[in-house]
Coordinates of C-alpha atoms in Angstrom, one line a residue:
X565 CA 115.1 313.4 29.6
X566 CA 116.3 312.3 26.2
X567 CA 116.6 314.2 23.0
X568 CA 115.8 312.7 19.7
X569 CA 116.9 314.8 16.8
X570 CA 117.0 318.6 16.7
X571 CA 115.4 320.3 19.8
X572 CA 112.0 321.4 18.9
X573 CA 112.3 324.9 20.5
X574 CA 115.3 325.6 18.1
X575 CA 113.2 324.3 15.3
X576 CA 110.3 326.5 16.2
X577 CA 112.5 329.7 16.3
X578 CA 113.9 328.9 12.8
X579 CA 110.6 327.9 11.4
X580 CA 109.1 331.2 12.7
X581 CA 111.4 333.4 10.6
X582 CA 110.6 331.4 7.4
X583 CA 106.8 330.9 8.1
X584 CA 107.4 327.1 7.2
X585 CA 108.3 323.8 9.2
X586 CA 110.5 320.9 8.2
X587 CA 108.8 318.2 6.3
X588 CA 109.1 315.8 8.9
X589 CA 106.7 317.7 10.9
X590 CA 103.8 317.8 8.2
X591 CA 101.3 315.1 8.7
X592 CA 99.4 313.3 6.1
X593 CA 96.3 314.7 4.7
X594 CA 94.1 312.3 7.1
X595 CA 96.0 313.6 9.9
X596 CA 96.1 317.3 9.1
X597 CA 94.1 319.5 11.7
X598 CA 92.7 321.8 9.1
X599 CA 91.3 319.0 7.2
X600 CA 90.2 316.7 10.0
X601 CA 88.6 319.0 12.8
X602 CA 85.2 319.8 13.2
X603 CA 85.6 323.5 13.3
X604 CA 83.4 325.9 15.4
X605 CA 82.2 323.0 17.5
X606 CA 83.8 322.6 21.2
X607 CA 83.1 319.3 22.6
X608 CA 81.3 319.5 25.8
X609 CA 82.6 316.6 27.6
X610 CA 81.2 315.7 30.9
X611 CA 82.4 318.0 33.7
X612 CA 81.9 316.5 37.1
X613 CA 81.8 318.1 40.6
X614 CA 84.1 315.9 42.9
X615 CA 82.9 317.6 45.8
X616 CA 79.2 316.5 45.2
X617 CA 77.8 315.2 48.6
X618 CA 75.8 312.7 46.4
X619 CA 78.4 310.0 45.9
X620 CA 76.2 307.7 44.0
X621 CA 75.6 310.4 41.3
X622 CA 79.1 311.0 41.0
X623 CA 79.7 307.3 40.5
X624 CA 77.1 307.1 37.8
X625 CA 78.5 310.2 36.0
X626 CA 82.0 308.9 36.1
X627 CA 80.9 305.6 35.0
X628 CA 78.7 306.9 32.0
X629 CA 81.5 309.3 30.9
X630 CA 84.0 306.4 31.0
X631 CA 82.0 304.4 28.9
X632 CA 80.8 306.8 26.5
X633 CA 83.6 309.2 26.2
X634 CA 86.6 307.8 27.9
X635 CA 87.3 311.4 29.1
X636 CA 85.9 313.8 31.5
X637 CA 86.9 316.9 33.5
X638 CA 86.5 317.3 37.3
X639 CA 86.0 320.6 39.3
X640 CA 85.9 321.3 43.0
X641 CA 88.6 318.4 43.3
X642 CA 90.5 319.8 46.3
X643 CA 93.7 321.1 44.8
X644 CA 94.2 324.7 45.7
X645 CA 94.2 327.0 42.7
X646 CA 97.5 328.6 43.8
X647 CA 99.2 324.9 43.5
X648 CA 98.3 324.6 39.9
X649 CA 99.0 328.1 39.1
X650 CA 102.5 327.6 40.7
X651 CA 103.1 324.2 38.7
X652 CA 102.3 326.0 35.3
X653 CA 104.4 329.1 36.3
X654 CA 107.6 327.1 37.1
X655 CA 107.1 324.9 34.2
X656 CA 106.9 327.8 31.9
X657 CA 110.0 329.3 33.4
X658 CA 112.1 326.1 32.9
X659 CA 111.4 325.9 29.2
X660 CA 112.4 329.8 29.0
X661 CA 115.9 328.9 30.4
X662 CA 118.8 329.4 28.1
X663 CA 119.4 326.0 26.3
X664 CA 122.7 325.4 28.0
X665 CA 121.0 325.4 31.3
X666 CA 118.6 322.9 30.1
X667 CA 121.0 320.0 30.9
X668 CA 118.2 317.6 30.9
X669 CA 117.1 316.0 27.7
X670 CA 113.6 316.2 26.3
X671 CA 112.0 313.4 24.3
X672 CA 109.7 315.1 21.4
X673 CA 106.4 313.2 20.7
X674 CA 105.7 315.4 17.7
X675 CA 106.0 319.1 17.5
X676 CA 106.6 319.7 21.4
X677 CA 109.3 318.8 23.9
X678 CA 108.4 316.4 26.8
X679 CA 110.4 316.8 30.1
X680 CA 109.6 314.0 32.6
X681 CA 112.5 314.6 35.2
X682 CA 114.3 318.1 35.7
X683 CA 116.2 319.0 38.6
X684 CA 115.1 322.7 38.7
X685 CA 114.5 323.2 42.4
X686 CA 111.5 325.4 42.0
X687 CA 110.2 323.2 39.5
X688 CA 110.7 320.1 41.7
X689 CA 109.1 321.7 44.6
X690 CA 106.0 322.8 42.7
X691 CA 105.8 319.1 41.1
X692 CA 105.9 317.6 44.6
X693 CA 103.3 319.9 46.0
X694 CA 100.8 319.1 43.3
X695 CA 101.6 315.3 42.9
X696 CA 101.0 315.0 46.8
X697 CA 97.4 316.2 46.2
X698 CA 97.0 313.7 43.4
X699 CA 97.3 310.6 45.4
X700 CA 93.9 311.4 47.1
X701 CA 92.3 312.2 43.8
X702 CA 93.8 309.3 42.2
X703 CA 92.3 307.0 45.0
X704 CA 88.8 308.7 44.9
X705 CA 88.6 308.3 41.0
X706 CA 89.7 304.5 41.2
X707 CA 87.0 304.0 44.0
X708 CA 84.1 305.7 41.9
X709 CA 85.1 303.8 38.8
X710 CA 85.4 300.4 40.6
X711 CA 81.9 301.0 42.0
X712 CA 80.7 302.0 38.7
X713 CA 81.3 298.5 37.4
X714 CA 79.6 296.9 40.6
X715 CA 82.9 296.1 42.1
X716 CA 84.3 296.7 45.6
X717 CA 85.9 300.1 46.2
X718 CA 89.3 299.0 46.1
X719 CA 89.2 296.2 43.3
X720 CA 90.5 298.4 40.4
X721 CA 93.3 299.9 42.5
X722 CA 94.4 296.5 43.7
X723 CA 94.3 295.1 40.1
X724 CA 96.4 298.1 39.0
X725 CA 99.1 297.3 41.7
X726 CA 97.7 298.5 44.9
X727 CA 100.0 300.8 46.9
X728 CA 102.7 300.2 44.2
X729 CA 100.8 302.1 41.5
X730 CA 103.2 304.5 39.7
X731 CA 102.4 308.2 39.4
X732 CA 104.5 309.6 36.6
X733 CA 104.4 313.3 36.0
X734 CA 105.5 314.7 32.4
X735 CA 105.6 318.2 31.2
X736 CA 104.8 318.7 27.7
X737 CA 105.9 322.0 25.7
X738 CA 104.4 322.9 22.3
X739 CA 106.1 326.1 20.9
X740 CA 104.4 328.3 18.5
X741 CA 104.1 326.8 15.2
X742 CA 103.8 328.8 11.7
X743 CA 101.8 325.9 10.1
X744 CA 99.2 324.7 12.7
X745 CA 97.0 323.6 10.0
X746 CA 99.7 320.9 8.8
X747 CA 101.4 319.8 12.1
X748 CA 100.5 318.1 15.3
X749 CA 101.8 318.3 18.7
X750 CA 101.0 314.7 19.5
X751 CA 99.7 312.3 16.9
X752 CA 96.4 310.4 17.8
X753 CA 96.9 307.9 20.4
X754 CA 95.5 306.3 23.5
X755 CA 97.4 306.3 26.8
X756 CA 99.0 303.2 28.1
X757 CA 98.1 304.1 31.6
X758 CA 95.3 303.3 34.0
X759 CA 94.3 306.9 34.2
X760 CA 95.8 310.2 33.0
X761 CA 95.1 313.0 35.2
X762 CA 96.0 316.2 33.0
X763 CA 96.5 320.1 33.7
X764 CA 96.8 322.2 30.6
X765 CA 97.5 326.0 30.3
X766 CA 95.1 328.3 28.7
X767 CA 96.1 327.6 25.1
X768 CA 93.5 325.2 23.4
X769 CA 95.2 322.0 21.9
X770 CA 93.6 319.0 23.1
X771 CA 91.3 317.1 20.8
X772 CA 89.4 313.9 21.0
X773 CA 88.0 311.6 18.4
X774 CA 84.2 311.0 18.6
X775 CA 82.3 309.2 15.9
X776 CA 85.3 309.3 13.7
X777 CA 85.6 313.3 13.8
X778 CA 88.1 315.3 15.8
X779 CA 86.9 317.8 18.2
X780 CA 88.3 320.5 20.4
X781 CA 87.9 319.9 24.3
X782 CA 86.7 323.1 26.1
X783 CA 89.2 324.6 28.6
X784 CA 88.0 325.0 32.0
X785 CA 90.5 327.0 34.2
X786 CA 91.8 324.7 37.1
X787 CA 89.8 321.6 36.1
X788 CA 91.6 318.2 35.6
X789 CA 91.1 316.5 32.5
X790 CA 90.9 312.7 33.2
X791 CA 91.8 310.1 30.4
X792 CA 90.6 306.5 30.6
X793 CA 93.8 304.7 29.7
X794 CA 94.4 301.3 28.1
X795 CA 94.9 299.4 31.5
X796 CA 91.5 300.7 32.5
X797 CA 89.8 299.5 29.7
X798 CA 91.5 296.1 29.8
X799 CA 90.6 295.6 33.6
X800 CA 86.9 296.5 32.9
X801 CA 87.0 294.1 30.1
X802 CA 86.0 297.0 27.3
X803 CA 83.2 298.6 29.3
X804 CA 85.1 301.7 30.1
X805 CA 86.9 303.0 26.9
X806 CA 90.6 304.4 26.4
X807 CA 90.1 307.9 24.7
X808 CA 91.7 308.3 21.4
X809 CA 93.1 311.8 21.7
X810 CA 95.7 314.0 19.9
X811 CA 97.3 317.6 20.4
X812 CA 97.3 320.4 17.9
X813 CA 99.7 323.5 18.0
X814 CA 99.0 327.3 18.1
X815 CA 100.5 329.7 15.7
X816 CA 101.4 332.6 18.1
X817 CA 101.2 331.0 21.6
X818 CA 103.0 328.1 23.6
X819 CA 100.9 325.4 24.9
X820 CA 101.8 323.4 27.6
X821 CA 100.2 320.5 29.7
X822 CA 101.2 318.5 32.8
X823 CA 100.1 315.0 32.6
X824 CA 100.3 312.6 35.5
X825 CA 100.0 308.8 34.3
X826 CA 98.9 306.4 36.8
X827 CA 100.6 303.2 35.9
X828 CA 100.9 299.6 37.3
X829 CA 104.4 298.5 38.3
X830 CA 106.4 297.1 35.4
X831 CA 106.3 293.4 36.5
X832 CA 102.6 293.6 37.6
X833 CA 100.2 291.6 35.6
X834 CA 97.1 293.3 34.4
X835 CA 94.0 291.6 32.8
X836 CA 90.2 292.0 32.9
X837 CA 89.0 291.4 36.3
X838 CA 87.4 288.1 36.6
X839 CA 84.1 289.3 38.1
X840 CA 83.5 291.1 34.9
X841 CA 83.8 288.0 32.7
X842 CA 80.7 286.2 31.9
X843 CA 81.6 283.3 29.6
X844 CA 78.9 283.8 27.0
X845 CA 77.7 287.3 27.8
X846 CA 81.0 288.9 28.2
X847 CA 84.0 286.7 27.4
X848 CA 87.5 287.9 28.2
X849 CA 88.4 290.5 25.4
X850 CA 92.1 290.9 26.4
X851 CA 95.2 289.1 27.6
X852 CA 96.6 289.1 31.0
X853 CA 100.1 290.2 30.8
X854 CA 102.9 292.1 32.6
X855 CA 102.6 295.9 32.2
X856 CA 106.5 296.3 31.0
X857 CA 105.4 293.7 28.2
X858 CA 102.4 295.5 27.3
X859 CA 104.4 298.8 27.0
X860 CA 107.0 297.0 24.9
X861 CA 104.3 295.6 22.5
X862 CA 102.6 299.0 22.0
X863 CA 105.8 301.0 21.7
X864 CA 107.0 298.7 19.1
X865 CA 103.6 298.4 17.4
X866 CA 103.5 294.7 17.9
X867 CA 100.3 292.5 18.6
X868 CA 99.1 292.5 22.1

C-alpha cells in the first residue's frame, strides 16, 4: 500500500473534534452529496438469484441489468455467510490496529483509506478463503454475460485474458466524517475492470448515477454487488454499460467495502468482440489496446 499525504484516519480523528474537514476534502457544489442526491429514494437495482434453475432467465436478467443499469446484486451465490462475515471482521480489526502496526501503506481515493495488500495473517487467510469462492462466481457471471450477447459461453472470458484474468482484492475504509454533506469517500468514476464484485458492510454509501441524478443503492446483507467495468463495455461494443458510481461517507459510522476487480493481464489487448461489430448497424466504438495502456491513459486523463 502507498500513502499520499496525511493518513485519512488521523485526519478523521482531528476533524471530529472541530466538526469540520480540511478544505481539500470539500467537493465542488455540483459534486456535494447534500445538493446532488435524490433524498428519500433508494434505487431498486436488479437483484438476481444466481441459484435459479432457469439459466435462460438468469442470462436475460443479467444482460438486461448490464445494459440498463451497469449494476446489479446477486444473492444465493454460493459463498457461505460466515466467509463474508469473517472477511468483514478481520478487515475491520486491521484498521483498528495502532497506526505503527499498520506498516503497509494505504492509498486514499478520497475521504478513505485503500488497502490492497496487507500482511496481517488473519486478514490474509480470510481474504484467501473469500477469493477462492470468487473464481467460480466470476466464471459464471462472465459466461452469462457472454450468452446475453449471443456469444459462446467462454468468449468474454477469453477476450478478457482467459485463465490469466487477474482478481485484485482491495479494502476501502471510510472513517466517520463530520461533514458528509460536503465530502465524498470516492468521487464519481467508472471502474477500469471487466467486472467488479463488491461486498460492503452495513453502512450505506454506494451511489449510482441514473438519468443524471445520484441515488443510494439499497444494502442487502450478504449480497454481492456487481459493477460492469470499462473493459466489459469495450468488449460488448457499448451494449453493456460501465456504471458511473461514487461513495458517500457517514457522520457517525465507519463504512468499509471489499471490491474485487477482474482485470485483464497488463499486456493483454482488449477491444470490441468482432462478432458484435456490424459495419453499418453497429461499427466499432472503441480502439483495441493493451490493458496497461488503457489504465495509463485513464489514470492520467488522456484520450483513449
